[in-house]
JSON list of C-alpha atoms in Angstrom, two decimals:
[
{"chain": "L", "resi": 1, "resn": "MET", "atom": "CA", "xyz": [4.54, 17.49, 27.92]},
{"chain": "L", "resi": 2, "resn": "GLY", "atom": "CA", "xyz": [6.25, 16.10, 25.04]},
{"chain": "L", "resi": 3, "resn": "ASN", "atom": "CA", "xyz": [8.89, 17.80, 23.11]},
{"chain": "L", "resi": 4, "resn": "ALA", "atom": "CA", "xyz": [6.71, 18.54, 20.15]},
{"chain": "L", "resi": 5, "resn": "ALA", "atom": "CA", "xyz": [4.17, 20.44, 22.09]},
{"chain": "L", "resi": 6, "resn": "LEU", "atom": "CA", "xyz": [6.87, 22.16, 24.05]},
{"chain": "L", "resi": 7, "resn": "LEU", "atom": "CA", "xyz": [8.61, 23.49, 20.83]},
{"chain": "L", "resi": 8, "resn": "HIS", "atom": "CA", "xyz": [5.31, 24.44, 19.10]},
{"chain": "L", "resi": 9, "resn": "ARG", "atom": "CA", "xyz": [3.83, 26.33, 22.41]},
{"chain": "L", "resi": 10, "resn": "TYR", "atom": "CA", "xyz": [6.78, 27.50, 24.04]},
{"chain": "L", "resi": 11, "resn": "GLY", "atom": "CA", "xyz": [9.94, 27.34, 21.61]},
{"chain": "L", "resi": 12, "resn": "PHE", "atom": "CA", "xyz": [11.95, 24.93, 23.65]},
{"chain": "L", "resi": 13, "resn": "THR", "atom": "CA", "xyz": [12.61, 21.20, 24.16]},
{"chain": "L", "resi": 14, "resn": "GLU", "atom": "CA", "xyz": [14.15, 19.11, 27.13]},
{"chain": "L", "resi": 15, "resn": "MET", "atom": "CA", "xyz": [16.77, 16.21, 26.64]},
{"chain": "L", "resi": 16, "resn": "ASP", "atom": "CA", "xyz": [15.54, 12.88, 27.78]},
{"chain": "L", "resi": 17, "resn": "ASN", "atom": "CA", "xyz": [11.89, 14.20, 28.27]},
{"chain": "L", "resi": 18, "resn": "SER", "atom": "CA", "xyz": [9.96, 11.19, 29.64]},
{"chain": "L", "resi": 19, "resn": "TYR", "atom": "CA", "xyz": [6.73, 12.78, 28.19]},
{"chain": "L", "resi": 20, "resn": "ASP", "atom": "CA", "xyz": [7.95, 12.52, 24.70]},
{"chain": "L", "resi": 21, "resn": "ILE", "atom": "CA", "xyz": [5.86, 10.60, 22.16]},
{"chain": "L", "resi": 22, "resn": "VAL", "atom": "CA", "xyz": [5.87, 9.84, 18.60]},
{"chain": "L", "resi": 23, "resn": "ASN", "atom": "CA", "xyz": [2.73, 9.62, 16.44]},
{"chain": "L", "resi": 24, "resn": "ILE", "atom": "CA", "xyz": [2.12, 7.13, 13.59]},
{"chain": "L", "resi": 25, "resn": "ASP", "atom": "CA", "xyz": [-0.61, 8.39, 11.49]},
{"chain": "L", "resi": 26, "resn": "LEU", "atom": "CA", "xyz": [-3.83, 6.06, 10.66]},
{"chain": "L", "resi": 27, "resn": "ALA", "atom": "CA", "xyz": [-3.09, 7.09, 6.90]},
{"chain": "L", "resi": 28, "resn": "LEU", "atom": "CA", "xyz": [0.54, 5.65, 7.19]},
{"chain": "L", "resi": 29, "resn": "VAL", "atom": "CA", "xyz": [-1.28, 2.24, 8.44]},
{"chain": "L", "resi": 30, "resn": "THR", "atom": "CA", "xyz": [-3.74, 2.15, 5.70]},
{"chain": "L", "resi": 31, "resn": "LYS", "atom": "CA", "xyz": [-1.21, 3.02, 3.11]},
{"chain": "L", "resi": 32, "resn": "TRP", "atom": "CA", "xyz": [1.24, 0.18, 4.50]},
{"chain": "L", "resi": 33, "resn": "CYS", "atom": "CA", "xyz": [-1.88, -2.17, 4.35]},
{"chain": "L", "resi": 34, "resn": "SER", "atom": "CA", "xyz": [-2.94, -1.11, 0.91]},
{"chain": "L", "resi": 35, "resn": "SER", "atom": "CA", "xyz": [0.79, -1.97, -0.45]},
{"chain": "L", "resi": 36, "resn": "LYS", "atom": "CA", "xyz": [0.54, -5.47, 1.31]},
{"chain": "L", "resi": 37, "resn": "TYR", "atom": "CA", "xyz": [-2.61, -6.64, 0.40]},
{"chain": "L", "resi": 38, "resn": "SER", "atom": "CA", "xyz": [-5.05, -4.06, -1.50]},
{"chain": "L", "resi": 39, "resn": "ARG", "atom": "CA", "xyz": [-6.91, -0.89, -1.01]},
{"chain": "L", "resi": 40, "resn": "ARG", "atom": "CA", "xyz": [-10.30, -2.77, -0.71]},
{"chain": "L", "resi": 41, "resn": "TYR", "atom": "CA", "xyz": [-8.69, -5.06, 1.94]},
{"chain": "L", "resi": 42, "resn": "ALA", "atom": "CA", "xyz": [-7.53, -2.04, 3.98]},
{"chain": "L", "resi": 43, "resn": "ARG", "atom": "CA", "xyz": [-10.86, -0.20, 3.85]},
{"chain": "L", "resi": 44, "resn": "ALA", "atom": "CA", "xyz": [-12.55, -3.27, 4.85]},
{"chain": "L", "resi": 45, "resn": "ARG", "atom": "CA", "xyz": [-10.26, -3.99, 8.12]},
{"chain": "L", "resi": 46, "resn": "VAL", "atom": "CA", "xyz": [-10.13, -0.52, 9.17]},
{"chain": "L", "resi": 47, "resn": "SER", "atom": "CA", "xyz": [-13.90, -0.29, 8.90]},
{"chain": "L", "resi": 48, "resn": "LEU", "atom": "CA", "xyz": [-14.46, -3.30, 10.96]},
{"chain": "L", "resi": 49, "resn": "TRP", "atom": "CA", "xyz": [-12.06, -1.65, 13.76]},
{"chain": "L", "resi": 50, "resn": "HIS", "atom": "CA", "xyz": [-14.24, 1.27, 13.77]},
{"chain": "L", "resi": 51, "resn": "ASN", "atom": "CA", "xyz": [-17.21, -0.86, 13.74]},
{"chain": "L", "resi": 52, "resn": "LEU", "atom": "CA", "xyz": [-16.09, -2.41, 16.96]},
{"chain": "L", "resi": 53, "resn": "GLY", "atom": "CA", "xyz": [-15.79, 0.90, 18.71]},
{"chain": "L", "resi": 54, "resn": "TYR", "atom": "CA", "xyz": [-12.22, 1.61, 18.19]},
{"chain": "L", "resi": 55, "resn": "SER", "atom": "CA", "xyz": [-10.68, 4.81, 17.12]},
{"chain": "L", "resi": 56, "resn": "GLY", "atom": "CA", "xyz": [-7.34, 6.40, 17.44]},
{"chain": "L", "resi": 57, "resn": "CYS", "atom": "CA", "xyz": [-6.29, 10.07, 18.88]},
{"chain": "L", "resi": 58, "resn": "THR", "atom": "CA", "xyz": [-7.46, 12.82, 16.62]},
{"chain": "L", "resi": 59, "resn": "SER", "atom": "CA", "xyz": [-5.92, 16.24, 15.82]},
{"chain": "L", "resi": 60, "resn": "GLN", "atom": "CA", "xyz": [-6.95, 18.54, 12.79]},
{"chain": "L", "resi": 61, "resn": "ASP", "atom": "CA", "xyz": [-9.16, 15.98, 11.36]},
{"chain": "L", "resi": 62, "resn": "ALA", "atom": "CA", "xyz": [-6.26, 13.64, 11.40]},
{"chain": "L", "resi": 63, "resn": "ASP", "atom": "CA", "xyz": [-6.23, 10.17, 13.06]},
{"chain": "L", "resi": 64, "resn": "TYR", "atom": "CA", "xyz": [-3.03, 8.99, 14.62]},
{"chain": "L", "resi": 65, "resn": "PHE", "atom": "CA", "xyz": [-1.63, 6.46, 17.46]},
{"chain": "L", "resi": 66, "resn": "GLU", "atom": "CA", "xyz": [0.84, 7.60, 19.94]},
{"chain": "L", "resi": 67, "resn": "ILE", "atom": "CA", "xyz": [4.08, 5.62, 20.79]},
{"chain": "L", "resi": 68, "resn": "SER", "atom": "CA", "xyz": [5.45, 6.32, 24.26]},
{"chain": "L", "resi": 69, "resn": "TYR", "atom": "CA", "xyz": [8.60, 7.32, 25.59]},
{"chain": "L", "resi": 70, "resn": "ASP", "atom": "CA", "xyz": [9.66, 3.67, 26.25]},
{"chain": "L", "resi": 71, "resn": "GLY", "atom": "CA", "xyz": [8.64, 2.59, 22.74]},
{"chain": "L", "resi": 72, "resn": "GLU", "atom": "CA", "xyz": [5.16, 1.14, 23.72]},
{"chain": "L", "resi": 73, "resn": "PRO", "atom": "CA", "xyz": [2.45, 1.35, 21.17]},
{"chain": "L", "resi": 74, "resn": "GLN", "atom": "CA", "xyz": [-0.91, 2.51, 21.75]},
{"chain": "L", "resi": 75, "resn": "LEU", "atom": "CA", "xyz": [-3.43, -0.13, 22.34]},
{"chain": "L", "resi": 76, "resn": "GLU", "atom": "CA", "xyz": [-5.69, 0.59, 19.52]},
{"chain": "L", "resi": 77, "resn": "LEU", "atom": "CA", "xyz": [-2.96, 0.43, 17.14]},
{"chain": "L", "resi": 78, "resn": "LEU", "atom": "CA", "xyz": [-2.20, -3.25, 18.10]},
{"chain": "L", "resi": 79, "resn": "ILE", "atom": "CA", "xyz": [-5.73, -4.01, 17.74]},
{"chain": "L", "resi": 80, "resn": "LEU", "atom": "CA", "xyz": [-6.09, -2.47, 14.43]},
{"chain": "L", "resi": 81, "resn": "LEU", "atom": "CA", "xyz": [-2.89, -4.68, 13.33]},
{"chain": "L", "resi": 82, "resn": "TYR", "atom": "CA", "xyz": [-4.28, -7.65, 14.78]},
{"chain": "L", "resi": 83, "resn": "ILE", "atom": "CA", "xyz": [-7.53, -7.18, 12.73]},
{"chain": "L", "resi": 84, "resn": "ILE", "atom": "CA", "xyz": [-5.57, -6.54, 9.52]},
{"chain": "L", "resi": 85, "resn": "SER", "atom": "CA", "xyz": [-3.54, -9.63, 10.20]},
{"chain": "L", "resi": 86, "resn": "LEU", "atom": "CA", "xyz": [-6.72, -12.09, 10.58]},
{"chain": "L", "resi": 87, "resn": "LYS", "atom": "CA", "xyz": [-7.10, -14.82, 8.05]},
{"chain": "L", "resi": 88, "resn": "SER", "atom": "CA", "xyz": [-10.18, -14.56, 6.24]},
{"chain": "L", "resi": 89, "resn": "ASP", "atom": "CA", "xyz": [-12.37, -17.03, 8.28]},
{"chain": "L", "resi": 90, "resn": "ALA", "atom": "CA", "xyz": [-11.46, -15.48, 11.31]},
{"chain": "L", "resi": 91, "resn": "TYR", "atom": "CA", "xyz": [-12.16, -12.07, 10.15]},
{"chain": "L", "resi": 92, "resn": "ASP", "atom": "CA", "xyz": [-15.56, -13.16, 8.63]},
{"chain": "L", "resi": 93, "resn": "LYS", "atom": "CA", "xyz": [-16.54, -14.63, 12.04]},
{"chain": "L", "resi": 94, "resn": "LEU", "atom": "CA", "xyz": [-15.43, -11.35, 13.79]},
{"chain": "L", "resi": 95, "resn": "ALA", "atom": "CA", "xyz": [-17.37, -9.18, 11.24]},
{"chain": "L", "resi": 96, "resn": "SER", "atom": "CA", "xyz": [-20.31, -11.65, 11.76]},
{"chain": "L", "resi": 97, "resn": "VAL", "atom": "CA", "xyz": [-20.50, -10.82, 15.56]},
{"chain": "L", "resi": 98, "resn": "ALA", "atom": "CA", "xyz": [-19.25, -7.30, 15.72]},
{"chain": "L", "resi": 99, "resn": "HIS", "atom": "CA", "xyz": [-22.44, -5.53, 16.53]},
{"chain": "L", "resi": 100, "resn": "ASP", "atom": "CA", "xyz": [-22.91, -8.05, 19.54]},
{"chain": "L", "resi": 101, "resn": "LEU", "atom": "CA", "xyz": [-19.45, -7.25, 20.94]},
{"chain": "L", "resi": 102, "resn": "ILE", "atom": "CA", "xyz": [-20.39, -3.46, 21.45]},
{"chain": "L", "resi": 103, "resn": "GLY", "atom": "CA", "xyz": [-22.17, -2.60, 24.57]},
{"chain": "L", "resi": 104, "resn": "ASP", "atom": "CA", "xyz": [-24.08, 0.31, 25.16]},
{"chain": "L", "resi": 105, "resn": "ASP", "atom": "CA", "xyz": [-21.19, 2.00, 27.45]},
{"chain": "L", "resi": 106, "resn": "GLU", "atom": "CA", "xyz": [-18.00, 3.40, 26.55]},
{"chain": "L", "resi": 107, "resn": "VAL", "atom": "CA", "xyz": [-15.66, 0.49, 25.34]},
{"chain": "L", "resi": 108, "resn": "ASP", "atom": "CA", "xyz": [-13.72, -0.99, 28.02]},
{"chain": "L", "resi": 109, "resn": "SER", "atom": "CA", "xyz": [-10.32, -1.42, 26.42]},
{"chain": "L", "resi": 110, "resn": "ILE", "atom": "CA", "xyz": [-9.30, -4.76, 28.34]},
{"chain": "L", "resi": 111, "resn": "SER", "atom": "CA", "xyz": [-12.58, -6.52, 28.17]},
{"chain": "L", "resi": 112, "resn": "SER", "atom": "CA", "xyz": [-13.08, -5.54, 24.50]},
{"chain": "L", "resi": 113, "resn": "VAL", "atom": "CA", "xyz": [-9.84, -6.91, 23.35]},
{"chain": "L", "resi": 114, "resn": "LEU", "atom": "CA", "xyz": [-10.59, -10.24, 25.07]},
{"chain": "L", "resi": 115, "resn": "LYS", "atom": "CA", "xyz": [-13.89, -10.52, 23.23]},
{"chain": "L", "resi": 116, "resn": "VAL", "atom": "CA", "xyz": [-12.12, -10.13, 19.88]},
{"chain": "L", "resi": 117, "resn": "VAL", "atom": "CA", "xyz": [-9.49, -12.63, 20.71]},
{"chain": "L", "resi": 118, "resn": "ARG", "atom": "CA", "xyz": [-12.03, -15.20, 22.07]},
{"chain": "L", "resi": 119, "resn": "VAL", "atom": "CA", "xyz": [-13.83, -14.76, 18.66]},
{"chain": "L", "resi": 120, "resn": "THR", "atom": "CA", "xyz": [-10.79, -15.06, 16.51]},
{"chain": "L", "resi": 121, "resn": "SER", "atom": "CA", "xyz": [-8.25, -17.26, 18.11]},
{"chain": "L", "resi": 122, "resn": "SER", "atom": "CA", "xyz": [-7.91, -20.85, 17.09]},
{"chain": "L", "resi": 123, "resn": "ASN", "atom": "CA", "xyz": [-5.95, -21.23, 20.46]},
{"chain": "L", "resi": 124, "resn": "GLN", "atom": "CA", "xyz": [-7.45, -21.65, 23.75]},
{"chain": "L", "resi": 125, "resn": "HIS", "atom": "CA", "xyz": [-6.66, -19.42, 26.33]},
{"chain": "L", "resi": 126, "resn": "PRO", "atom": "CA", "xyz": [-7.20, -20.96, 29.76]},
{"chain": "L", "resi": 127, "resn": "ASP", "atom": "CA", "xyz": [-6.32, -17.79, 31.66]},
{"chain": "L", "resi": 128, "resn": "ILE", "atom": "CA", "xyz": [-7.85, -15.38, 29.29]},
{"chain": "L", "resi": 129, "resn": "SER", "atom": "CA", "xyz": [-10.73, -14.34, 31.69]},
{"chain": "L", "resi": 130, "resn": "GLY", "atom": "CA", "xyz": [-8.33, -13.59, 34.38]},
{"chain": "L", "resi": 131, "resn": "LEU", "atom": "CA", "xyz": [-6.22, -10.96, 32.65]},
{"chain": "L", "resi": 132, "resn": "GLU", "atom": "CA", "xyz": [-6.79, -7.45, 34.18]},
{"chain": "L", "resi": 133, "resn": "LYS", "atom": "CA", "xyz": [-3.52, -5.65, 33.28]},
{"chain": "L", "resi": 134, "resn": "LEU", "atom": "CA", "xyz": [-3.08, -3.95, 30.08]},
{"chain": "L", "resi": 135, "resn": "PRO", "atom": "CA", "xyz": [0.41, -5.15, 29.21]},
{"chain": "L", "resi": 136, "resn": "ASP", "atom": "CA", "xyz": [-0.79, -8.71, 29.39]},
{"chain": "L", "resi": 137, "resn": "VAL", "atom": "CA", "xyz": [-3.69, -8.27, 27.26]},
{"chain": "L", "resi": 138, "resn": "LYS", "atom": "CA", "xyz": [-1.51, -6.30, 24.75]},
{"chain": "L", "resi": 139, "resn": "LYS", "atom": "CA", "xyz": [0.62, -9.58, 24.64]},
{"chain": "L", "resi": 140, "resn": "LEU", "atom": "CA", "xyz": [-2.41, -11.61, 23.41]},
{"chain": "L", "resi": 141, "resn": "LEU", "atom": "CA", "xyz": [-2.36, -9.38, 20.21]},
{"chain": "L", "resi": 142, "resn": "LEU", "atom": "CA", "xyz": [1.54, -9.61, 19.75]},
{"chain": "L", "resi": 143, "resn": "ASN", "atom": "CA", "xyz": [1.47, -12.30, 16.90]},
{"chain": "L", "resi": 144, "resn": "GLU", "atom": "CA", "xyz": [4.24, -12.59, 14.55]},
{"chain": "L", "resi": 145, "resn": "SER", "atom": "CA", "xyz": [2.26, -10.54, 11.71]},
{"chain": "L", "resi": 146, "resn": "VAL", "atom": "CA", "xyz": [1.67, -7.81, 13.96]},
{"chain": "L", "resi": 147, "resn": "CYS", "atom": "CA", "xyz": [5.22, -7.47, 15.12]},
{"chain": "L", "resi": 148, "resn": "SER", "atom": "CA", "xyz": [6.25, -7.62, 11.58]},
{"chain": "L", "resi": 149, "resn": "ALA", "atom": "CA", "xyz": [3.57, -4.95, 10.62]},
{"chain": "L", "resi": 150, "resn": "LEU", "atom": "CA", "xyz": [5.18, -2.70, 13.54]},
{"chain": "L", "resi": 151, "resn": "VAL", "atom": "CA", "xyz": [8.74, -2.98, 12.15]},
{"chain": "L", "resi": 152, "resn": "SER", "atom": "CA", "xyz": [7.39, -2.01, 8.80]},
{"chain": "L", "resi": 153, "resn": "LEU", "atom": "CA", "xyz": [5.68, 0.83, 9.99]},
{"chain": "L", "resi": 154, "resn": "VAL", "atom": "CA", "xyz": [8.72, 2.28, 12.04]},
{"chain": "L", "resi": 155, "resn": "ASP", "atom": "CA", "xyz": [10.59, 1.88, 8.66]},
{"chain": "L", "resi": 156, "resn": "MET", "atom": "CA", "xyz": [8.01, 4.02, 7.00]},
{"chain": "L", "resi": 157, "resn": "ARG", "atom": "CA", "xyz": [7.90, 6.76, 9.76]},
{"chain": "L", "resi": 158, "resn": "GLU", "atom": "CA", "xyz": [11.76, 6.69, 9.83]},
{"chain": "L", "resi": 159, "resn": "SER", "atom": "CA", "xyz": [11.69, 7.30, 6.03]},
{"chain": "L", "resi": 160, "resn": "LEU", "atom": "CA", "xyz": [10.02, 10.76, 6.54]},
{"chain": "L", "resi": 161, "resn": "TYR", "atom": "CA", "xyz": [13.23, 12.16, 8.29]},
{"chain": "L", "resi": 162, "resn": "GLY", "atom": "CA", "xyz": [15.23, 11.83, 5.19]},
{"chain": "L", "resi": 163, "resn": "SER", "atom": "CA", "xyz": [18.39, 9.94, 4.48]},
{"chain": "L", "resi": 164, "resn": "ASN", "atom": "CA", "xyz": [20.40, 10.82, 7.70]},
{"chain": "L", "resi": 165, "resn": "THR", "atom": "CA", "xyz": [20.73, 8.23, 10.19]},
{"chain": "L", "resi": 166, "resn": "LEU", "atom": "CA", "xyz": [19.97, 8.43, 13.75]},
{"chain": "L", "resi": 167, "resn": "GLU", "atom": "CA", "xyz": [23.77, 8.47, 14.60]},
{"chain": "L", "resi": 168, "resn": "ASP", "atom": "CA", "xyz": [23.96, 11.54, 12.03]},
{"chain": "L", "resi": 169, "resn": "ASP", "atom": "CA", "xyz": [21.44, 13.40, 13.92]},
{"chain": "L", "resi": 170, "resn": "ARG", "atom": "CA", "xyz": [23.03, 12.71, 17.35]},
{"chain": "L", "resi": 171, "resn": "GLN", "atom": "CA", "xyz": [26.11, 13.98, 16.16]},
{"chain": "L", "resi": 172, "resn": "LYS", "atom": "CA", "xyz": [24.79, 17.28, 14.56]},
{"chain": "L", "resi": 173, "resn": "LEU", "atom": "CA", "xyz": [23.11, 17.77, 17.88]},
{"chain": "L", "resi": 174, "resn": "GLN", "atom": "CA", "xyz": [26.25, 17.11, 19.90]},
{"chain": "L", "resi": 175, "resn": "ALA", "atom": "CA", "xyz": [27.91, 19.92, 17.90]},
{"chain": "L", "resi": 176, "resn": "CYS", "atom": "CA", "xyz": [25.15, 22.19, 17.79]},
{"chain": "L", "resi": 177, "resn": "SER", "atom": "CA", "xyz": [25.26, 25.20, 20.21]},
{"chain": "L", "resi": 178, "resn": "SER", "atom": "CA", "xyz": [22.15, 25.69, 22.23]},
{"chain": "L", "resi": 179, "resn": "VAL", "atom": "CA", "xyz": [22.99, 29.50, 22.34]},
{"chain": "L", "resi": 180, "resn": "ASN", "atom": "CA", "xyz": [23.94, 30.56, 19.13]},
{"chain": "L", "resi": 181, "resn": "GLU", "atom": "CA", "xyz": [21.94, 27.85, 16.97]},
{"chain": "L", "resi": 182, "resn": "ARG", "atom": "CA", "xyz": [18.75, 27.75, 19.07]},
{"chain": "L", "resi": 183, "resn": "ASN", "atom": "CA", "xyz": [16.44, 26.56, 16.65]},
{"chain": "L", "resi": 184, "resn": "LEU", "atom": "CA", "xyz": [18.54, 24.21, 15.18]},
{"chain": "L", "resi": 185, "resn": "TYR", "atom": "CA", "xyz": [19.52, 22.76, 18.44]},
{"chain": "L", "resi": 186, "resn": "HIS", "atom": "CA", "xyz": [15.84, 22.30, 19.57]},
{"chain": "L", "resi": 187, "resn": "SER", "atom": "CA", "xyz": [14.65, 20.85, 16.31]},
{"chain": "L", "resi": 188, "resn": "LEU", "atom": "CA", "xyz": [17.51, 18.41, 16.57]},
{"chain": "L", "resi": 189, "resn": "VAL", "atom": "CA", "xyz": [16.61, 17.21, 19.98]},
{"chain": "L", "resi": 190, "resn": "LEU", "atom": "CA", "xyz": [13.00, 16.81, 18.94]},
{"chain": "L", "resi": 191, "resn": "ARG", "atom": "CA", "xyz": [14.05, 14.95, 16.09]},
{"chain": "L", "resi": 192, "resn": "VAL", "atom": "CA", "xyz": [16.59, 12.67, 18.07]},
{"chain": "L", "resi": 193, "resn": "SER", "atom": "CA", "xyz": [14.18, 11.82, 20.62]},
{"chain": "L", "resi": 194, "resn": "GLU", "atom": "CA", "xyz": [11.38, 10.83, 18.23]},
{"chain": "L", "resi": 195, "resn": "ARG", "atom": "CA", "xyz": [13.80, 8.79, 16.17]},
{"chain": "L", "resi": 196, "resn": "THR", "atom": "CA", "xyz": [15.09, 7.09, 19.52]},
{"chain": "L", "resi": 197, "resn": "ILE", "atom": "CA", "xyz": [11.52, 6.20, 20.37]},
{"chain": "L", "resi": 198, "resn": "LEU", "atom": "CA", "xyz": [10.75, 4.46, 17.19]},
{"chain": "L", "resi": 199, "resn": "HIS", "atom": "CA", "xyz": [14.18, 2.73, 17.46]},
{"chain": "L", "resi": 200, "resn": "LYS", "atom": "CA", "xyz": [12.78, 1.20, 20.78]},
{"chain": "L", "resi": 201, "resn": "LEU", "atom": "CA", "xyz": [9.52, 0.32, 19.24]},
{"chain": "L", "resi": 202, "resn": "LYS", "atom": "CA", "xyz": [11.49, -1.52, 16.52]},
{"chain": "L", "resi": 203, "resn": "LYS", "atom": "CA", "xyz": [13.52, -3.26, 19.05]},
{"chain": "L", "resi": 204, "resn": "HIS", "atom": "CA", "xyz": [10.50, -4.44, 20.99]},
{"chain": "L", "resi": 205, "resn": "ALA", "atom": "CA", "xyz": [8.72, -5.66, 18.08]},
{"chain": "L", "resi": 206, "resn": "SER", "atom": "CA", "xyz": [11.82, -7.78, 16.99]},
{"chain": "L", "resi": 207, "resn": "SER", "atom": "CA", "xyz": [12.13, -9.18, 20.55]},
{"chain": "L", "resi": 208, "resn": "TRP", "atom": "CA", "xyz": [8.37, -9.80, 20.77]},
{"chain": "L", "resi": 209, "resn": "SER", "atom": "CA", "xyz": [8.50, -11.92, 17.43]},
{"chain": "L", "resi": 210, "resn": "LYS", "atom": "CA", "xyz": [11.53, -13.78, 18.65]},
{"chain": "L", "resi": 211, "resn": "THR", "atom": "CA", "xyz": [9.68, -14.67, 22.05]},
{"chain": "L", "resi": 212, "resn": "LYS", "atom": "CA", "xyz": [6.50, -15.73, 20.03]},
{"chain": "L", "resi": 213, "resn": "LYS", "atom": "CA", "xyz": [8.69, -17.92, 17.63]},
{"chain": "L", "resi": 214, "resn": "ARG", "atom": "CA", "xyz": [10.19, -19.72, 20.79]},
{"chain": "L", "resi": 215, "resn": "LYS", "atom": "CA", "xyz": [7.03, -20.47, 22.46]},
{"chain": "L", "resi": 216, "resn": "GLN", "atom": "CA", "xyz": [5.69, -21.94, 19.22]},
{"chain": "L", "resi": 217, "resn": "LEU", "atom": "CA", "xyz": [8.57, -24.38, 18.97]}
]
């Protein structure tokens, strides 16, 4: 159980909790997309994503995406950002065949991503049919635009913590007493853990982007 759930249900947290996650709301993704393109553009791209059978996690009528302890983004977030980053011709092509890409059964994550990439990619992927592992499939979605979007989303999510830096929070946590300042201590553990995960995601995204650039050279 992640620290947010532990704190909410039981009133404590755990340092270096490997089950910890950070949520990025769909509303935040839509806000970023609307600021970069337009509201109409954002609505159309999110609508196509939904029409293809995708959705995020849901809690209290709010959709969100999970970022795992090691900074790995949820697949559905990557798919949405991939669709948002599509050029008009690729987007129109995907929209025209969207109904045919949805089967009667529950969406199979790997096969559905491969179908989307086949339809929209201008590059040939000779080994695409042999991909069976989720990390390999995720790599297909990590173009430069998607990586840049992840960095922007991290910055927007980070801004919700205020002007203090992660290092500021770490120093406060180090100076805080888990006995005499119990509530403050556990809130700082949660805060530091979440911000650390976001920094991992940002580092990953920057690294993925550099790797893509080297391969294109």
